[in-house]
């Protein structure tokens, strides 16, 4: 077992007050508008974008925002579809606003984009940005505040349609490896004419063949950045129509395992079986673990996915956002090894999630009481959704489910305009952009502006944890396990970035302390070693380095 000591206690029941969110995108200066390029030809990728990533590219302690764009598939690269980097000015002025620095940083990669995530690929101290595209993926290496696409040189310019992605240290050698999820084969010259009756629309995914994902091992040096495709050698060989990715040390053995959410085919769970100092080895165990299918033995149309301990027993649950009339599925950990069961109905998630079509999904502590709530953003893939389903709509409101002892309540209708406006939502990226101790939510929308839901909830104490690991490549401690002991309960978290649906989540851990003033934090660092900090006072950001050599 990889627990760090102390007893596992039942989670405290949730706060009686509702969280408060306000959409402040316009207020803080975000003028970005996503371009999907749809012109009535119904090219399949047009309905899937786009993603976003919180990342501190200039290392000033304030989260910047990288927004991924689409464009015109028939004229890629398309200037109208360039990605944009927005600098958070909070560190300079104290007033949080966002400034478009795309041109100044040369970060406007022009591919037809899906997702982005940040990491220091070459361990030179600067944050780099990896971008998945419909077509060649991009890797923007940073030097002196400017970016250059070196995907071809580094070995990651794969030309398949890639979706979710994340960095993690698969072999615990101190640098960051890369998982890339692929969707379906796409060819502009073979654009199918799919219809519902006489109305043309986007095709069903079953029309497309399955494809394989990619795993890269990081063999970089500062002089020569290099990522090597080890997909086959490592056993990362399952096929599907991949859209979602979630990372977690599911069996608590000290390394990171990977879950892939597939669209209409069995989900995949890869157990990391890499021996110390040996080559990376993964084993796909989704069927025996109970996450291939739902409780009825059916594959669902999975999009966003996330891990989190929702019942306070120290083991991570898994949520997958699915298609309309499938529900969002909660797989509850049994507490033994790597076994799950479908706990959607007992958790009260089935009825509220049956009709919406979920994309981005994330566990967040929305109200600061310490347990993990669930946010899911919705939007149909068919612009003529009502023709396929009279109860469906293209634009849909998003949902927030508050956690009370492992039971979830949909409180979205009580949260006001920020949650009631129907949109074609896609990526959901939590991150504390204003450094006030709670998780704000960035939500992208296909063909529209993003929303930035500032969390203005009051009444509970908090800690925000940012690790600084000794390993130069994995300097933010991705994969580190945290145990936070409050006077009443023990909370479990893990530092991860990227994943879900096209979401670049920052490597920060927000912990709600409820009414309590202090907590004890223990960190199990990737590759071994522990640190414990006692009597940490609430309501501040803890930036803590490793004492492990």
PDB file of C-alpha atoms in Angstrom, residues 113-330:
ATOM      1  CA  UNK A 113      -6.372  22.714 -32.939  1.00  0.00           C
ATOM      2  CA  UNK A 114      -7.898  20.489 -30.317  1.00  0.00           C
ATOM      3  CA  UNK A 115      -5.994  20.600 -26.987  1.00  0.00           C
ATOM      4  CA  UNK A 116      -2.894  22.043 -25.333  1.00  0.00           C
ATOM      5  CA  UNK A 117      -0.899  21.329 -22.211  1.00  0.00           C
ATOM      6  CA  UNK A 118       2.307  22.703 -20.756  1.00  0.00           C
ATOM      7  CA  UNK A 119       5.494  21.123 -19.371  1.00  0.00           C
ATOM      8  CA  UNK A 120       9.232  21.712 -19.328  1.00  0.00           C
ATOM      9  CA  UNK A 121      10.025  19.140 -22.004  1.00  0.00           C
ATOM     10  CA  UNK A 122      13.764  19.796 -22.232  1.00  0.00           C
ATOM     11  CA  UNK A 123      14.342  20.624 -18.529  1.00  0.00           C
ATOM     12  CA  UNK A 124      15.803  24.040 -19.297  1.00  0.00           C
ATOM     13  CA  UNK A 125      13.610  25.864 -16.788  1.00  0.00           C
ATOM     14  CA  UNK A 126      11.086  27.237 -19.308  1.00  0.00           C
ATOM     15  CA  UNK A 127       7.543  25.964 -19.804  1.00  0.00           C
ATOM     16  CA  UNK A 128       6.885  24.511 -23.248  1.00  0.00           C
ATOM     17  CA  UNK A 129       3.471  23.889 -24.882  1.00  0.00           C
ATOM     18  CA  UNK A 130       2.307  20.730 -26.674  1.00  0.00           C
ATOM     19  CA  UNK A 131      -0.719  21.088 -28.980  1.00  0.00           C
ATOM     20  CA  UNK A 132      -2.895  18.385 -30.521  1.00  0.00           C
ATOM     21  CA  UNK A 133      -4.333  19.056 -33.951  1.00  0.00           C
ATOM     22  CA  UNK A 134      -6.340  17.611 -36.794  1.00  0.00           C
ATOM     23  CA  UNK A 135      -3.141  17.023 -38.726  1.00  0.00           C
ATOM     24  CA  UNK A 136       0.407  17.463 -37.492  1.00  0.00           C
ATOM     25  CA  UNK A 137       0.689  18.082 -33.754  1.00  0.00           C
ATOM     26  CA  UNK A 138       2.882  20.945 -32.528  1.00  0.00           C
ATOM     27  CA  UNK A 139       5.423  21.405 -29.755  1.00  0.00           C
ATOM     28  CA  UNK A 140       6.272  25.008 -28.922  1.00  0.00           C
ATOM     29  CA  UNK A 141       9.618  25.145 -27.144  1.00  0.00           C
ATOM     30  CA  UNK A 142      10.216  28.331 -25.163  1.00  0.00           C
ATOM     31  CA  UNK A 143      13.390  30.353 -24.975  1.00  0.00           C
ATOM     32  CA  UNK A 144      13.589  33.892 -23.578  1.00  0.00           C
ATOM     33  CA  UNK A 145       9.808  34.309 -23.629  1.00  0.00           C
ATOM     34  CA  UNK A 146       9.354  33.279 -27.259  1.00  0.00           C
ATOM     35  CA  UNK A 147       8.139  30.013 -28.728  1.00  0.00           C
ATOM     36  CA  UNK A 148       9.228  27.996 -31.757  1.00  0.00           C
ATOM     37  CA  UNK A 149       7.469  24.889 -33.089  1.00  0.00           C
ATOM     38  CA  UNK A 150       9.994  22.033 -32.901  1.00  0.00           C
ATOM     39  CA  UNK A 151       7.566  19.098 -33.179  1.00  0.00           C
ATOM     40  CA  UNK A 152       9.307  17.631 -36.211  1.00  0.00           C
ATOM     41  CA  UNK A 153      12.763  17.878 -34.646  1.00  0.00           C
ATOM     42  CA  UNK A 154      11.611  16.458 -31.309  1.00  0.00           C
ATOM     43  CA  UNK A 155       9.628  13.629 -32.919  1.00  0.00           C
ATOM     44  CA  UNK A 156       6.011  14.453 -32.015  1.00  0.00           C
ATOM     45  CA  UNK A 157       4.565  15.826 -35.285  1.00  0.00           C
ATOM     46  CA  UNK A 158       2.166  12.902 -35.737  1.00  0.00           C
ATOM     47  CA  UNK A 159      -0.448  13.717 -38.378  1.00  0.00           C
ATOM     48  CA  UNK A 160      -3.426  11.787 -37.020  1.00  0.00           C
ATOM     49  CA  UNK A 161      -6.418  13.540 -35.466  1.00  0.00           C
ATOM     50  CA  UNK A 162      -5.293  13.866 -31.851  1.00  0.00           C
ATOM     51  CA  UNK A 163      -7.484  14.981 -28.960  1.00  0.00           C
ATOM     52  CA  UNK A 164      -6.676  14.773 -25.235  1.00  0.00           C
ATOM     53  CA  UNK A 165      -3.086  14.797 -24.036  1.00  0.00           C
ATOM     54  CA  UNK A 166      -1.058  14.947 -20.828  1.00  0.00           C
ATOM     55  CA  UNK A 167       2.504  14.833 -19.555  1.00  0.00           C
ATOM     56  CA  UNK A 168       3.468  12.436 -16.755  1.00  0.00           C
ATOM     57  CA  UNK A 169       6.563  10.632 -15.491  1.00  0.00           C
ATOM     58  CA  UNK A 170       5.814   7.081 -16.594  1.00  0.00           C
ATOM     59  CA  UNK A 171       9.138   5.533 -15.504  1.00  0.00           C
ATOM     60  CA  UNK A 172       9.874   7.839 -12.536  1.00  0.00           C
ATOM     61  CA  UNK A 173      13.210   8.927 -13.997  1.00  0.00           C
ATOM     62  CA  UNK A 174      12.605  12.618 -13.354  1.00  0.00           C
ATOM     63  CA  UNK A 175      11.589  13.804 -16.821  1.00  0.00           C
ATOM     64  CA  UNK A 176       8.103  13.984 -18.320  1.00  0.00           C
ATOM     65  CA  UNK A 177       6.773  11.501 -20.833  1.00  0.00           C
ATOM     66  CA  UNK A 178       3.758  12.243 -23.033  1.00  0.00           C
ATOM     67  CA  UNK A 179       0.471  10.468 -23.743  1.00  0.00           C
ATOM     68  CA  UNK A 180      -1.508  11.510 -26.837  1.00  0.00           C
ATOM     69  CA  UNK A 181      -5.032  10.253 -27.512  1.00  0.00           C
ATOM     70  CA  UNK A 182      -6.275   9.871 -31.099  1.00  0.00           C
ATOM     71  CA  UNK A 183      -9.864   9.906 -32.328  1.00  0.00           C
ATOM     72  CA  UNK A 184     -10.651   8.586 -35.824  1.00  0.00           C
ATOM     73  CA  UNK A 185      -8.977   8.604 -39.240  1.00  0.00           C
ATOM     74  CA  UNK A 186      -9.975  11.790 -41.056  1.00  0.00           C
ATOM     75  CA  UNK A 187      -9.450  12.670 -44.701  1.00  0.00           C
ATOM     76  CA  UNK A 188     -10.712  15.927 -46.208  1.00  0.00           C
ATOM     77  CA  UNK A 189     -11.018  14.225 -49.578  1.00  0.00           C
ATOM     78  CA  UNK A 190     -13.377  11.584 -48.204  1.00  0.00           C
ATOM     79  CA  UNK A 191     -16.067  13.728 -46.617  1.00  0.00           C
ATOM     80  CA  UNK A 192     -19.141  11.542 -46.155  1.00  0.00           C
ATOM     81  CA  UNK A 193     -22.641  12.880 -46.819  1.00  0.00           C
ATOM     82  CA  UNK A 194     -24.533  11.887 -43.655  1.00  0.00           C
ATOM     83  CA  UNK A 195     -28.170  12.812 -43.131  1.00  0.00           C
ATOM     84  CA  UNK A 196     -31.073  12.529 -40.761  1.00  0.00           C
ATOM     85  CA  UNK A 197     -33.905  12.168 -43.219  1.00  0.00           C
ATOM     86  CA  UNK A 198     -33.255  14.870 -45.811  1.00  0.00           C
ATOM     87  CA  UNK A 199     -31.187  17.054 -43.457  1.00  0.00           C
ATOM     88  CA  UNK A 200     -27.413  16.860 -43.782  1.00  0.00           C
ATOM     89  CA  UNK A 201     -25.477  16.724 -40.519  1.00  0.00           C
ATOM     90  CA  UNK A 202     -22.329  15.333 -38.936  1.00  0.00           C
ATOM     91  CA  UNK A 203     -21.759  11.596 -39.239  1.00  0.00           C
ATOM     92  CA  UNK A 204     -22.089   9.040 -36.487  1.00  0.00           C
ATOM     93  CA  UNK A 205     -18.683   7.969 -35.070  1.00  0.00           C
ATOM     94  CA  UNK A 206     -19.505   4.334 -35.900  1.00  0.00           C
ATOM     95  CA  UNK A 207     -18.867   5.268 -39.536  1.00  0.00           C
ATOM     96  CA  UNK A 208     -15.172   5.663 -38.757  1.00  0.00           C
ATOM     97  CA  UNK A 209     -12.543   3.034 -38.028  1.00  0.00           C
ATOM     98  CA  UNK A 210     -10.803   2.720 -34.682  1.00  0.00           C
ATOM     99  CA  UNK A 211      -7.304   4.071 -34.205  1.00  0.00           C
ATOM    100  CA  UNK A 212      -4.390   3.758 -31.795  1.00  0.00           C
ATOM    101  CA  UNK A 213      -3.072   6.265 -29.269  1.00  0.00           C
ATOM    102  CA  UNK A 214       0.572   7.270 -28.760  1.00  0.00           C
ATOM    103  CA  UNK A 215       3.012   7.125 -25.853  1.00  0.00           C
ATOM    104  CA  UNK A 216       6.293   9.038 -26.023  1.00  0.00           C
ATOM    105  CA  UNK A 217       9.257   8.485 -23.713  1.00  0.00           C
ATOM    106  CA  UNK A 218      11.217  11.611 -22.886  1.00  0.00           C
ATOM    107  CA  UNK A 219      14.900  11.217 -23.807  1.00  0.00           C
ATOM    108  CA  UNK A 220      15.602  14.954 -23.883  1.00  0.00           C
ATOM    109  CA  UNK A 221      18.638  16.885 -22.882  1.00  0.00           C
ATOM    110  CA  UNK A 222      18.880  20.660 -22.831  1.00  0.00           C
ATOM    111  CA  UNK A 223      21.049  20.444 -25.940  1.00  0.00           C
ATOM    112  CA  UNK A 224      18.742  17.987 -27.728  1.00  0.00           C
ATOM    113  CA  UNK A 225      15.032  17.751 -26.882  1.00  0.00           C
ATOM    114  CA  UNK A 226      13.749  14.328 -27.946  1.00  0.00           C
ATOM    115  CA  UNK A 227      10.560  12.321 -27.424  1.00  0.00           C
ATOM    116  CA  UNK A 228      10.597   8.707 -28.650  1.00  0.00           C
ATOM    117  CA  UNK A 229       7.480   6.798 -29.749  1.00  0.00           C
ATOM    118  CA  UNK A 230       7.353   3.684 -27.541  1.00  0.00           C
ATOM    119  CA  UNK A 231       3.655   2.921 -28.049  1.00  0.00           C
ATOM    120  CA  UNK A 232       4.081  -0.713 -29.093  1.00  0.00           C
ATOM    121  CA  UNK A 233       7.050  -1.516 -26.891  1.00  0.00           C
ATOM    122  CA  UNK A 234       5.295  -0.157 -23.798  1.00  0.00           C
ATOM    123  CA  UNK A 235       2.000  -1.988 -24.414  1.00  0.00           C
ATOM    124  CA  UNK A 236      -0.042   1.170 -25.020  1.00  0.00           C
ATOM    125  CA  UNK A 237      -1.710  -0.692 -27.862  1.00  0.00           C
ATOM    126  CA  UNK A 238      -5.477  -0.539 -27.373  1.00  0.00           C
ATOM    127  CA  UNK A 239      -7.623   0.782 -30.210  1.00  0.00           C
ATOM    128  CA  UNK A 240     -10.681   2.995 -29.947  1.00  0.00           C
ATOM    129  CA  UNK A 241     -12.070   6.422 -30.759  1.00  0.00           C
ATOM    130  CA  UNK A 242     -10.318   8.307 -28.003  1.00  0.00           C
ATOM    131  CA  UNK A 243     -11.565  11.639 -26.674  1.00  0.00           C
ATOM    132  CA  UNK A 244     -10.881  11.686 -22.927  1.00  0.00           C
ATOM    133  CA  UNK A 245      -7.831  11.019 -20.777  1.00  0.00           C
ATOM    134  CA  UNK A 246      -7.460  10.787 -16.995  1.00  0.00           C
ATOM    135  CA  UNK A 247      -4.304  10.050 -15.007  1.00  0.00           C
ATOM    136  CA  UNK A 248      -4.039   8.703 -11.476  1.00  0.00           C
ATOM    137  CA  UNK A 249      -2.132   6.210  -9.354  1.00  0.00           C
ATOM    138  CA  UNK A 250      -5.195   3.986  -9.215  1.00  0.00           C
ATOM    139  CA  UNK A 251      -3.635   1.094  -7.270  1.00  0.00           C
ATOM    140  CA  UNK A 252      -1.524   3.335  -4.999  1.00  0.00           C
ATOM    141  CA  UNK A 253       1.779   1.662  -5.903  1.00  0.00           C
ATOM    142  CA  UNK A 254       3.639   4.899  -6.557  1.00  0.00           C
ATOM    143  CA  UNK A 255       3.361   5.309 -10.330  1.00  0.00           C
ATOM    144  CA  UNK A 256       0.768   6.839 -12.658  1.00  0.00           C
ATOM    145  CA  UNK A 257      -1.866   4.769 -14.460  1.00  0.00           C
ATOM    146  CA  UNK A 258      -3.880   5.992 -17.475  1.00  0.00           C
ATOM    147  CA  UNK A 259      -7.553   5.844 -18.394  1.00  0.00           C
ATOM    148  CA  UNK A 260      -8.772   6.526 -21.960  1.00  0.00           C
ATOM    149  CA  UNK A 261     -12.443   7.379 -22.615  1.00  0.00           C
ATOM    150  CA  UNK A 262     -13.546   6.120 -26.024  1.00  0.00           C
ATOM    151  CA  UNK A 263     -16.489   7.180 -28.165  1.00  0.00           C
ATOM    152  CA  UNK A 264     -18.767   4.176 -28.645  1.00  0.00           C
ATOM    153  CA  UNK A 265     -16.114   1.547 -27.927  1.00  0.00           C
ATOM    154  CA  UNK A 266     -14.769   0.056 -24.705  1.00  0.00           C
ATOM    155  CA  UNK A 267     -12.857   2.413 -22.425  1.00  0.00           C
ATOM    156  CA  UNK A 268      -9.259   1.487 -21.637  1.00  0.00           C
ATOM    157  CA  UNK A 269      -7.392   1.423 -18.321  1.00  0.00           C
ATOM    158  CA  UNK A 270      -3.629   0.980 -18.436  1.00  0.00           C
ATOM    159  CA  UNK A 271      -1.923  -0.199 -15.266  1.00  0.00           C
ATOM    160  CA  UNK A 272       1.647   1.039 -15.039  1.00  0.00           C
ATOM    161  CA  UNK A 273       3.838  -2.023 -14.424  1.00  0.00           C
ATOM    162  CA  UNK A 274       7.204  -0.350 -14.996  1.00  0.00           C
ATOM    163  CA  UNK A 275       9.884  -1.848 -12.702  1.00  0.00           C
ATOM    164  CA  UNK A 276      12.349   0.617 -11.128  1.00  0.00           C
ATOM    165  CA  UNK A 277      15.036   1.542 -13.613  1.00  0.00           C
ATOM    166  CA  UNK A 278      13.477  -0.545 -16.403  1.00  0.00           C
ATOM    167  CA  UNK A 279      11.692   0.233 -19.658  1.00  0.00           C
ATOM    168  CA  UNK A 280       8.153   1.586 -19.507  1.00  0.00           C
ATOM    169  CA  UNK A 281       5.548  -1.163 -19.464  1.00  0.00           C
ATOM    170  CA  UNK A 282       1.760  -0.756 -19.376  1.00  0.00           C
ATOM    171  CA  UNK A 283      -0.957  -3.416 -19.229  1.00  0.00           C
ATOM    172  CA  UNK A 284      -4.532  -2.761 -20.361  1.00  0.00           C
ATOM    173  CA  UNK A 285      -6.883  -4.110 -17.650  1.00  0.00           C
ATOM    174  CA  UNK A 286     -10.104  -2.194 -18.249  1.00  0.00           C
ATOM    175  CA  UNK A 287     -12.304  -5.288 -18.487  1.00  0.00           C
ATOM    176  CA  UNK A 288     -11.189  -6.929 -15.250  1.00  0.00           C
ATOM    177  CA  UNK A 289     -11.132  -3.556 -13.492  1.00  0.00           C
ATOM    178  CA  UNK A 290     -14.775  -2.952 -14.449  1.00  0.00           C
ATOM    179  CA  UNK A 291     -14.398   0.266 -16.473  1.00  0.00           C
ATOM    180  CA  UNK A 292     -14.666  -1.000 -20.050  1.00  0.00           C
ATOM    181  CA  UNK A 293     -18.465  -0.735 -19.970  1.00  0.00           C
ATOM    182  CA  UNK A 294     -21.353   0.629 -17.896  1.00  0.00           C
ATOM    183  CA  UNK A 295     -23.488  -1.427 -15.504  1.00  0.00           C
ATOM    184  CA  UNK A 296     -25.417  -2.872 -18.452  1.00  0.00           C
ATOM    185  CA  UNK A 297     -22.261  -4.139 -20.166  1.00  0.00           C
ATOM    186  CA  UNK A 298     -22.453  -1.503 -22.897  1.00  0.00           C
ATOM    187  CA  UNK A 299     -19.770   0.748 -24.292  1.00  0.00           C
ATOM    188  CA  UNK A 300     -20.757   4.405 -24.025  1.00  0.00           C
ATOM    189  CA  UNK A 301     -19.745   7.511 -25.964  1.00  0.00           C
ATOM    190  CA  UNK A 302     -17.119   8.801 -23.545  1.00  0.00           C
ATOM    191  CA  UNK A 303     -15.715  12.312 -23.640  1.00  0.00           C
ATOM    192  CA  UNK A 304     -14.255  14.021 -20.558  1.00  0.00           C
ATOM    193  CA  UNK A 305     -12.961  11.933 -17.650  1.00  0.00           C
ATOM    194  CA  UNK A 306     -11.458  12.584 -14.228  1.00  0.00           C
ATOM    195  CA  UNK A 307     -10.310  10.739 -11.120  1.00  0.00           C
ATOM    196  CA  UNK A 308     -11.005  11.848  -7.563  1.00  0.00           C
ATOM    197  CA  UNK A 309     -11.717  10.404  -4.125  1.00  0.00           C
ATOM    198  CA  UNK A 310     -15.363  11.401  -3.747  1.00  0.00           C
ATOM    199  CA  UNK A 311     -16.210   9.319  -0.655  1.00  0.00           C
ATOM    200  CA  UNK A 312     -13.141   9.942   1.501  1.00  0.00           C
ATOM    201  CA  UNK A 313     -11.885   6.353   1.671  1.00  0.00           C
ATOM    202  CA  UNK A 314      -8.500   7.078   0.103  1.00  0.00           C
ATOM    203  CA  UNK A 315      -9.231   5.385  -3.230  1.00  0.00           C
ATOM    204  CA  UNK A 316      -9.948   7.343  -6.432  1.00  0.00           C
ATOM    205  CA  UNK A 317     -13.307   7.185  -8.160  1.00  0.00           C
ATOM    206  CA  UNK A 318     -13.611   7.753 -11.914  1.00  0.00           C
ATOM    207  CA  UNK A 319     -16.206   9.810 -13.783  1.00  0.00           C
ATOM    208  CA  UNK A 320     -16.807   9.756 -17.542  1.00  0.00           C
ATOM    209  CA  UNK A 321     -19.028  12.265 -19.378  1.00  0.00           C
ATOM    210  CA  UNK A 322     -21.080  10.530 -22.059  1.00  0.00           C
ATOM    211  CA  UNK A 323     -23.541  11.106 -24.880  1.00  0.00           C
ATOM    212  CA  UNK A 324     -27.153  12.155 -24.456  1.00  0.00           C
ATOM    213  CA  UNK A 325     -29.393   9.374 -23.108  1.00  0.00           C
ATOM    214  CA  UNK A 326     -26.431   7.488 -21.644  1.00  0.00           C
ATOM    215  CA  UNK A 327     -25.815   9.351 -18.330  1.00  0.00           C
ATOM    216  CA  UNK A 328     -22.469  10.402 -17.000  1.00  0.00           C
ATOM    217  CA  UNK A 329     -20.988   7.272 -15.435  1.00  0.00           C
ATOM    218  CA  UNK A 330     -19.375   7.194 -11.990  1.00  0.00           C
TER     219      UNK A 330
END
